[in-house]
Coordinates of C-alpha atoms and ligand atoms in Angstrom, one line a residue:
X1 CA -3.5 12.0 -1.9
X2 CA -6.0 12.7 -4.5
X3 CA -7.5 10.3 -4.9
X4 CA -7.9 9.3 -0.4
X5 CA -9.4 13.0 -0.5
X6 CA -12.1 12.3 -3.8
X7 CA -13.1 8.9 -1.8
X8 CA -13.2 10.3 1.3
X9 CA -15.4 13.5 -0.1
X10 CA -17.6 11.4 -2.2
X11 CA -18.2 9.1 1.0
X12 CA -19.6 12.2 2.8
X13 CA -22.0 13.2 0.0
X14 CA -20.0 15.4 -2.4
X15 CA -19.0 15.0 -6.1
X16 CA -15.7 15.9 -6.2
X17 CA -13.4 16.1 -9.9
X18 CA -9.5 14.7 -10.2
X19 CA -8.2 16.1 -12.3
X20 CA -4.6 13.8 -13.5
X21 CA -2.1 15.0 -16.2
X22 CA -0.7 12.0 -16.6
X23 CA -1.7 8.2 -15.3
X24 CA -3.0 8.1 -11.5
X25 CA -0.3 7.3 -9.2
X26 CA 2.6 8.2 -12.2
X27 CA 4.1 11.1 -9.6
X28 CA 5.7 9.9 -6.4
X29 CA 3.1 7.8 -5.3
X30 CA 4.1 5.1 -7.9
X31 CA 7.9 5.4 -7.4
X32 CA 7.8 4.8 -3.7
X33 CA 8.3 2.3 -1.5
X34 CA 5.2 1.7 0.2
X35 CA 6.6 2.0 3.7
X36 CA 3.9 2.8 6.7
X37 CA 4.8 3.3 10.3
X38 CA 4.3 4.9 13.0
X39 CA 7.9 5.5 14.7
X40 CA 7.8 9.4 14.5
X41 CA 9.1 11.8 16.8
X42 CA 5.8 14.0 16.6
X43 CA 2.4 13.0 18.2
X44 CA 0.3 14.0 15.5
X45 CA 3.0 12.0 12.7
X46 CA 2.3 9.2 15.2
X47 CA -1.4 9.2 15.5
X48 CA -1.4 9.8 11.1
X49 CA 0.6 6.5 11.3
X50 CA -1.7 4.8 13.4
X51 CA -4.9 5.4 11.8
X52 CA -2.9 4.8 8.4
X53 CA -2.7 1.1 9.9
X54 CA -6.4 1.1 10.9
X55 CA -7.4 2.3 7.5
X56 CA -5.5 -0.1 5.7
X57 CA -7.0 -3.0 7.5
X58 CA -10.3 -1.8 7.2
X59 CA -9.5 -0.9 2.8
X60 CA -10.6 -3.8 1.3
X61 CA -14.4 -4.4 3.1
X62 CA -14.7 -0.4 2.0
X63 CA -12.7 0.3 -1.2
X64 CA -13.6 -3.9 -2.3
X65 CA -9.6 -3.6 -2.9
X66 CA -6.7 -5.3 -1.5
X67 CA -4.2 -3.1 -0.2
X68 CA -1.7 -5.7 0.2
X69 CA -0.9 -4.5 3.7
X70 CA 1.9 -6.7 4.9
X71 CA 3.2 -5.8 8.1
X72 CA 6.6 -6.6 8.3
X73 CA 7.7 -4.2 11.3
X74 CA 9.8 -1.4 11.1
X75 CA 13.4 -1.6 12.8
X76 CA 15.3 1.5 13.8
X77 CA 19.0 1.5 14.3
X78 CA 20.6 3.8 16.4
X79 CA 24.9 3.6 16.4
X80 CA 25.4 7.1 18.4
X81 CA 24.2 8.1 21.9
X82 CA 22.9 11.2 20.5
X83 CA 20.5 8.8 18.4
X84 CA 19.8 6.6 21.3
X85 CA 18.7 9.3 23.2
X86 CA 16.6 10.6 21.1
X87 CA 15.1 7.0 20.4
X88 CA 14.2 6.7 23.8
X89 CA 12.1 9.9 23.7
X90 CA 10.6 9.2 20.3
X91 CA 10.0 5.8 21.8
X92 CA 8.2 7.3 25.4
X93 CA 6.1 9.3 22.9
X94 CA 4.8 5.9 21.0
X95 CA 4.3 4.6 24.0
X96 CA 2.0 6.9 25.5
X97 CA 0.1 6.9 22.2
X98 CA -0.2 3.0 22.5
X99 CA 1.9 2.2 19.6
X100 CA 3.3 -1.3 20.6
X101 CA 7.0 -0.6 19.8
X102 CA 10.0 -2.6 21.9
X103 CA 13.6 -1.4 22.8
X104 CA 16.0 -4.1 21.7
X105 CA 19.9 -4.1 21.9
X106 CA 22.3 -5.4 19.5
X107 CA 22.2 -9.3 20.2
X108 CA 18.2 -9.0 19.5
X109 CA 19.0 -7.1 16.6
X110 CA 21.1 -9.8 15.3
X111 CA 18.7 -12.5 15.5
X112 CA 16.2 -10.8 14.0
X113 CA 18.1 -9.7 10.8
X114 CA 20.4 -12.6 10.1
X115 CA 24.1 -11.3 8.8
X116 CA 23.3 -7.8 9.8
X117 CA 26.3 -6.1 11.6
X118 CA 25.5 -5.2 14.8
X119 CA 29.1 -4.6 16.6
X120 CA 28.1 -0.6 16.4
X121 CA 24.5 -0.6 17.3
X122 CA 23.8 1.2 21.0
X123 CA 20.0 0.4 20.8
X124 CA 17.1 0.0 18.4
X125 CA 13.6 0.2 18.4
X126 CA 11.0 -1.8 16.3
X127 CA 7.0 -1.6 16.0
X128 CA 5.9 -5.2 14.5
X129 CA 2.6 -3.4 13.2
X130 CA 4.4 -1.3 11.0
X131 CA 4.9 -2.4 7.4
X132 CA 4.8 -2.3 3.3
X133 CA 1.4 -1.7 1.3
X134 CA 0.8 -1.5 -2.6
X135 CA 0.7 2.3 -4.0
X136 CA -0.3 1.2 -7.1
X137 CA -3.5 -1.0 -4.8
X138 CA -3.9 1.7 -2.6
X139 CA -4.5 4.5 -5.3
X140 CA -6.3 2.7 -7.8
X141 CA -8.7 1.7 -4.8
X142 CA -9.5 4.5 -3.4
X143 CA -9.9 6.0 -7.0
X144 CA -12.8 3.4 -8.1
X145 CA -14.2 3.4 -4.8
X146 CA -14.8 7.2 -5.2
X147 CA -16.3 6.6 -8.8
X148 CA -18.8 4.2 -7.2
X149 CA -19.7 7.5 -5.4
X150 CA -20.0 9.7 -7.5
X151 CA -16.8 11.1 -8.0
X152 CA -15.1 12.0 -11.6
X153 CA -11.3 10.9 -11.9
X154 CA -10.1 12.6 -15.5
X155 CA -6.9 11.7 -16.6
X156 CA -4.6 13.2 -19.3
X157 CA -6.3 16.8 -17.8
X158 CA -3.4 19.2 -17.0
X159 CA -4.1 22.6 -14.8
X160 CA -2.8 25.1 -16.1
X161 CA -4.2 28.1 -14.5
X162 CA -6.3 29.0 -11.0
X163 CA -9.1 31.2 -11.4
X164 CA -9.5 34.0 -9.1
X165 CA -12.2 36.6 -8.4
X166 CA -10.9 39.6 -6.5
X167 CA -8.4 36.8 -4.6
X168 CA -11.4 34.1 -3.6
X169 CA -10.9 30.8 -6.2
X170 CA -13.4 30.4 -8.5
X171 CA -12.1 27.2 -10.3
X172 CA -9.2 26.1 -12.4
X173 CA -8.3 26.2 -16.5
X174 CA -6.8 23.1 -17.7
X175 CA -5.6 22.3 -21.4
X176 CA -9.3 20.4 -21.8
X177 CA -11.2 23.8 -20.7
X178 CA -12.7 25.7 -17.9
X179 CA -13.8 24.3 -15.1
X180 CA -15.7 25.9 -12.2
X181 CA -15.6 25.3 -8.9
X182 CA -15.7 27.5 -5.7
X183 CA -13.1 24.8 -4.1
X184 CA -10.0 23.8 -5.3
X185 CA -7.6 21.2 -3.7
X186 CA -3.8 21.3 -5.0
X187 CA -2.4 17.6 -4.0
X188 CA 0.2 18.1 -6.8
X189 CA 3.0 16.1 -4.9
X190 CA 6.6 17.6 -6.0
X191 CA 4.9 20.1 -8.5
X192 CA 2.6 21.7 -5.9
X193 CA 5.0 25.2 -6.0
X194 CA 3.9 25.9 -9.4
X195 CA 0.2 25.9 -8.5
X196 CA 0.7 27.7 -6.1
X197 CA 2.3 30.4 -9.0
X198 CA -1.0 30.0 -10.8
X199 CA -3.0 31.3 -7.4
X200 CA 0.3 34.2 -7.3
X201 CA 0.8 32.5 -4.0
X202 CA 3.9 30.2 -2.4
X203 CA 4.0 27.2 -1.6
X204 CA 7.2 25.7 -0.1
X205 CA 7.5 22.6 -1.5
X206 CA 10.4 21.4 -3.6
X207 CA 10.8 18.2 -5.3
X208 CA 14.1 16.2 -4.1
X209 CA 15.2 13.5 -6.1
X210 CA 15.5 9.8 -4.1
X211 CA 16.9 6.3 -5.3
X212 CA 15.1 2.8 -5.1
X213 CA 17.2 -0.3 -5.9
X214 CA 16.2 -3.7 -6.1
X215 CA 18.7 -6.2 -6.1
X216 CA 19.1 -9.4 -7.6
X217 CA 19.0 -12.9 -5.2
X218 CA 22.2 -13.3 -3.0
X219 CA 23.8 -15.6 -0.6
X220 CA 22.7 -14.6 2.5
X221 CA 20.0 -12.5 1.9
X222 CA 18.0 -12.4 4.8
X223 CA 14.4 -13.8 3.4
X224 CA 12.4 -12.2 6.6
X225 CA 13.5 -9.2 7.7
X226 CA 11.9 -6.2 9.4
X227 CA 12.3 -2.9 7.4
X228 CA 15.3 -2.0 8.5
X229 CA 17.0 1.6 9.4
X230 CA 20.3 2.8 9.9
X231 CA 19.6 5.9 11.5
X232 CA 22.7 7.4 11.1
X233 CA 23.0 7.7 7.2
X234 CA 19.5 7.0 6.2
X235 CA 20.0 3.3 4.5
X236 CA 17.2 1.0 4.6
X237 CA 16.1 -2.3 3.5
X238 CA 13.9 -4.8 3.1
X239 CA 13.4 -8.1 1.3
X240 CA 11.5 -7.7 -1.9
X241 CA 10.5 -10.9 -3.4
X242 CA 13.7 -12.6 -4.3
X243 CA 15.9 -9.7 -3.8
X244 CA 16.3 -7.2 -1.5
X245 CA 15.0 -3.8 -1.9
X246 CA 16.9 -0.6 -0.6
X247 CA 17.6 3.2 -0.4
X248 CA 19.2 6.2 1.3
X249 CA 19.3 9.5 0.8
X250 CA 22.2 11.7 -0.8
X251 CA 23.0 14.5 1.6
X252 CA 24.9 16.4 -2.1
X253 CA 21.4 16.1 -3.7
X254 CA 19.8 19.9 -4.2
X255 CA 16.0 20.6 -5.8
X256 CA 15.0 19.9 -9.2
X257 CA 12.9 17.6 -10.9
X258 CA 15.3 15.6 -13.1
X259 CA 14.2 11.9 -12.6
X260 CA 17.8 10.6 -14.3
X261 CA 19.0 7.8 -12.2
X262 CA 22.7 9.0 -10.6
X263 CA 24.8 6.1 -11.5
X264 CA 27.8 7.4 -9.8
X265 CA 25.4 7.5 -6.5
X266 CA 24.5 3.8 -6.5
X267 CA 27.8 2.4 -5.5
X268 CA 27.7 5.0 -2.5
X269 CA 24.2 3.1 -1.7
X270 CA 25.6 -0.3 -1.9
X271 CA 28.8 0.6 0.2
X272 CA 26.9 2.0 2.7
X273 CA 24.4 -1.3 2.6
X274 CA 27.5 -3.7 2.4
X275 CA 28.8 -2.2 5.6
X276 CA 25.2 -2.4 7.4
X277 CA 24.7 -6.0 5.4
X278 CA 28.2 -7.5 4.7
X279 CA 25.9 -10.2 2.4
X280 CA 25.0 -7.5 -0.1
X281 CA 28.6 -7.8 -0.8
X282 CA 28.2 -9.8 -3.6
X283 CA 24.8 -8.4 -5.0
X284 CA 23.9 -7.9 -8.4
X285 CA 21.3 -4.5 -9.3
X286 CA 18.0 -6.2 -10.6
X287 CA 17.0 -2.3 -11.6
X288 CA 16.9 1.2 -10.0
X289 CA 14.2 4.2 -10.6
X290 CA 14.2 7.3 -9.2
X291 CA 11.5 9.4 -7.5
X292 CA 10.5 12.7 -5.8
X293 CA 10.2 13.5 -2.5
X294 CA 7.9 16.6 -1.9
X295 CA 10.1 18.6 0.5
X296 CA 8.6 21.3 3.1
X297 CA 11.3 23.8 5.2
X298 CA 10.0 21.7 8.4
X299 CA 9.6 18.3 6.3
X300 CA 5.9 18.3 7.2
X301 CA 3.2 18.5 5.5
X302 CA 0.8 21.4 4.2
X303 CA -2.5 20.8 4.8
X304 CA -5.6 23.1 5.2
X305 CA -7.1 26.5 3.6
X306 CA -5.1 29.1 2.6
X307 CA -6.3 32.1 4.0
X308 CA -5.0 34.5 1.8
X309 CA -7.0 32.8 -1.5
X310 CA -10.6 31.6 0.0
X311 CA -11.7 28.2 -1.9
X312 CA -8.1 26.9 -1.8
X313 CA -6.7 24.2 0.2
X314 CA -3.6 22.3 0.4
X315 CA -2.6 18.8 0.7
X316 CA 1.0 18.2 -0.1
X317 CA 4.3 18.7 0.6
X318 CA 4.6 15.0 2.3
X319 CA 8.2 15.7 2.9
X320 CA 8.0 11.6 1.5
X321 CA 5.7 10.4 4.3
X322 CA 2.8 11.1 1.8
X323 CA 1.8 7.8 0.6
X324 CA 1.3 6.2 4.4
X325 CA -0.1 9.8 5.4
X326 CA -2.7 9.8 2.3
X327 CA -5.5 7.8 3.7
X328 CA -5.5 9.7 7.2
X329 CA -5.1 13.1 6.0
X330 CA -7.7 12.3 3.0
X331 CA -10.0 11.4 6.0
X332 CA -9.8 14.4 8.2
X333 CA -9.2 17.3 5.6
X334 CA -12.7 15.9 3.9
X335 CA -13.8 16.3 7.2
X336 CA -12.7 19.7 7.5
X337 CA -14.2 20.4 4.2
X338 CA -17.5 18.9 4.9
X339 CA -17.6 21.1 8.5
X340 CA -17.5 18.3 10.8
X341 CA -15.1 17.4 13.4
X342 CA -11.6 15.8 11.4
X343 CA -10.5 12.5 13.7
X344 CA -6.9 13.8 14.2
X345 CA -6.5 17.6 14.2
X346 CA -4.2 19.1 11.5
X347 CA -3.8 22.0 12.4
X348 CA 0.2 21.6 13.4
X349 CA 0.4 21.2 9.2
X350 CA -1.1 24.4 8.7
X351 CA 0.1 26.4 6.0
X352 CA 0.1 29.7 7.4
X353 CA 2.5 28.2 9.9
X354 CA 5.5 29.7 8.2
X355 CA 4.5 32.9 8.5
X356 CA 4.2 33.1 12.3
X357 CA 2.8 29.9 13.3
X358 CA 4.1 27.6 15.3
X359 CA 7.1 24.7 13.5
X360 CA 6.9 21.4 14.8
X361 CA 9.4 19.5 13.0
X362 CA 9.7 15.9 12.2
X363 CA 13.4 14.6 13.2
X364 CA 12.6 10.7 12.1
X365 CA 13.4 12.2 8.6
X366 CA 14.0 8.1 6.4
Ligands
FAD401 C1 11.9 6.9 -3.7 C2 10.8 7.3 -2.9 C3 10.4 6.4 -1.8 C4 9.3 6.8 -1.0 N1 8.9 5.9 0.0 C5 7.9 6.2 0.8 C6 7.4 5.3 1.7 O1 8.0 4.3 2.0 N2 6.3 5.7 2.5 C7 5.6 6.9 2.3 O2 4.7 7.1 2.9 N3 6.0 7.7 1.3 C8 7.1 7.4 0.6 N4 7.5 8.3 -0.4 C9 6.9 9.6 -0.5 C10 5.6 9.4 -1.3 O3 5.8 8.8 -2.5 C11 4.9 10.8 -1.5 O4 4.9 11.6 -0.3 C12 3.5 10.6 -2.0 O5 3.4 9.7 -3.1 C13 2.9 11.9 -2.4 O6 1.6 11.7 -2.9 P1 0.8 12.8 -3.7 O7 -0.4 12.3 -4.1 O8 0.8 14.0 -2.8 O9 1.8 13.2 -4.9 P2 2.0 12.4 -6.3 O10 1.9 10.9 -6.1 O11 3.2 13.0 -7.0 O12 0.7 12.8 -7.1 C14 0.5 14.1 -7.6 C15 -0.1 14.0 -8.9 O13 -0.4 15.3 -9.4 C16 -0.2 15.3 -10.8 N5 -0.1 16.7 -11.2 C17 1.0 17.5 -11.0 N6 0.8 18.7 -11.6 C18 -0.4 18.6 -12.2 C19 -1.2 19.6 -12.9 N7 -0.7 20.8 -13.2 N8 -2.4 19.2 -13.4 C20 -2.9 17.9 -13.1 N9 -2.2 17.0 -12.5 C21 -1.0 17.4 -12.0 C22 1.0 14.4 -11.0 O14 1.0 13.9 -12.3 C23 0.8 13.4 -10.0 O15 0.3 12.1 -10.4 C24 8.6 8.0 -1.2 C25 9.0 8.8 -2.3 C26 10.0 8.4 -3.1 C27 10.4 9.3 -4.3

């Protein structure tokens, strides 16, 4: 998110700094899994999707980087008529926004995800534009593109402190030094509560520990496969080189930011996956990492000022849509911050919306 923000700053004439306190893209960004769609259940989440897409295709003639967009579609599996239901509204909304997303039923479903069990699936919905990019492509991109500009990316720089006159933000100390600036931007992914702390301000966002595994090759691993969904517990998966990449949530998990893989969690995954996928069966792990999702109370974002400390702005709690939603949001909040008109209006991400705004919550929570 940073770095989308410093490129997209730096592209309308300003010299912003990143500050990093570790490598660039060593938070979330380089332990997810680099999924981009635009199957939401909100308009704006839709249209962020869609330009995500447009952005993507358009990253290497502007960054001079291959974002390794490959867009493998995006297949949603609903096994309850409560989830069909709301499929088929989610689905009315796309529509109308012109993403080009098709209702199939089980027997389609089947053919298109060879050895997938279907016998439970009432309907399902897939959107062949969706897809997979590189995080590690996408951040290092826009990060040198932004150099080219005129923007400073400092790594090994930790914030440790806001700097407030009266309550407007006057810059930030780090353990390098001082540095001023009458704008400061906290994209801090999972950590973003605690600079918040530093501005004696919240921020609701707390990190929520997710699972990536990567199998081993398999008989009957499906070698072209849409990323697939299971609506109804979260799983999903896709084929990952040889193997066959996967992940669901775990509805026992509570905040913190321990990064320890949960080995008694896994076979939980893999039962789930074997029921979905009767193939994975007999699957080896290749490895499994764990990552942070960002959480909000309404699981979207926070994005804008904060009236309460003029000079600060938000840009995180991704609720872990963040890495598809960088390049669109870096686009319009530079917008914002330049004056001129942002391409999709944020506003429904403002974050004064918990204190008497208006929620819109997103319910295609993966
Ligand atoms: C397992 C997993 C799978 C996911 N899959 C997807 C997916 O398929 N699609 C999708 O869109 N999203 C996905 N996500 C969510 C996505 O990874 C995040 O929403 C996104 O990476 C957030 O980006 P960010 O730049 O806001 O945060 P981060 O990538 O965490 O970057 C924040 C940076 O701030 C730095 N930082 C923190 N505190 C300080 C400080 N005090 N001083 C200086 N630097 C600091 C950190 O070191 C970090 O590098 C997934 C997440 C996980 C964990």
């Amino acid at each position: 998110m940073g770095c989308s923000l410093a490129y997209h700053l730096a592209a309308q004439g300003r010299k912003p700094l990143v500050l990093e306190r570790g490598r660039l893209g060593g938070g979330s960004t380089g332990r997810c899994a680099g999924g981009v769609r635009q199957q939401f259940s909100t308009a704006i989440n839709v249209r962020l999707g869609q330009r995500a897409i447009e952005l993507l295709g358009e990253f290497e003639s502007v960054t001079g980087t291959d974002p390794q967009y490959r867009p493998i579609g995006y297949l949603l599996l609903a096994t309850s008529q409560r989830q069909a239901d709301n499929l088929a509204r989610d689905v009315s909304l796309q529509r109308r926004l012109q993403v080009p997303v098709e209702v199939l039923g089980a027997d389609d479903v089947g053919r298109l995800v060879p050895g997938l069990a279907t016998h439970d699936v009432r309907a399902a919905s897939l959107c062949p534009t969706d897809g997979l990019a590189g995080p590690n492509e996408v951040t290092t991109g826009y990060a040198a593109a932004a150099v080219r500009l005129g923007a400073q990316v400092e790594e090994g720089v930790e914030v440790v402190g806001i700097d407030l006159q009266g309550e407007t933000v006057v810059g930030v100390r780090t353990d390098h030094g001082v540095v001023s600036s009458p704008e400061v931007v906290v994209c801090t992914g999972p950590q973003s509560r605690r600079l918040g702390e530093m501005a004696a301000i919240t921020i609701p966002v707390d990190p929520l520990k997710r699972h990536v595994l990567l199998t081993e090759p398999f008989p009957g691993r499906p070698s072209h496969s849409p990323m697939t969904i299971d609506l109804a517990t979260g799983l999903y998966f896709h084929p990952e080189g040889d193997g066959l990449l996967m992940g669901m949530g775990d509805p026992s998990q509570t905040f913190g930011d321990d990064l320890s893989v949960d080995w008694d969690f896994l076979p939980k995954v893999i039962e789930e996956g074997s029921r979905r996928l009767p193939p994975l069966q007999g699957a080896s792990l290749r490895t499994v990492w764990a990552g942070l999702y960002e959480m909000t109370p309404d699981r979207q974002p926070l994005v804008g000022s904060v009236g309460a400390r003029p000079g600060l702005w938000l840009a995180c709690g991704f609720s872990g849509h963040g890495f598809m939603m960088a390049p669109p949001v870096g686009e319009s909040l530079a917008a914002v911050m330049c004056g001129t008109a942002p391409r999709i209006d944020m506003s429904p991400f403002a974050p004064l919306r918990f204190s008497g705004g208006t929620l819109v919550p997103e319910s295609v929570f993966i």
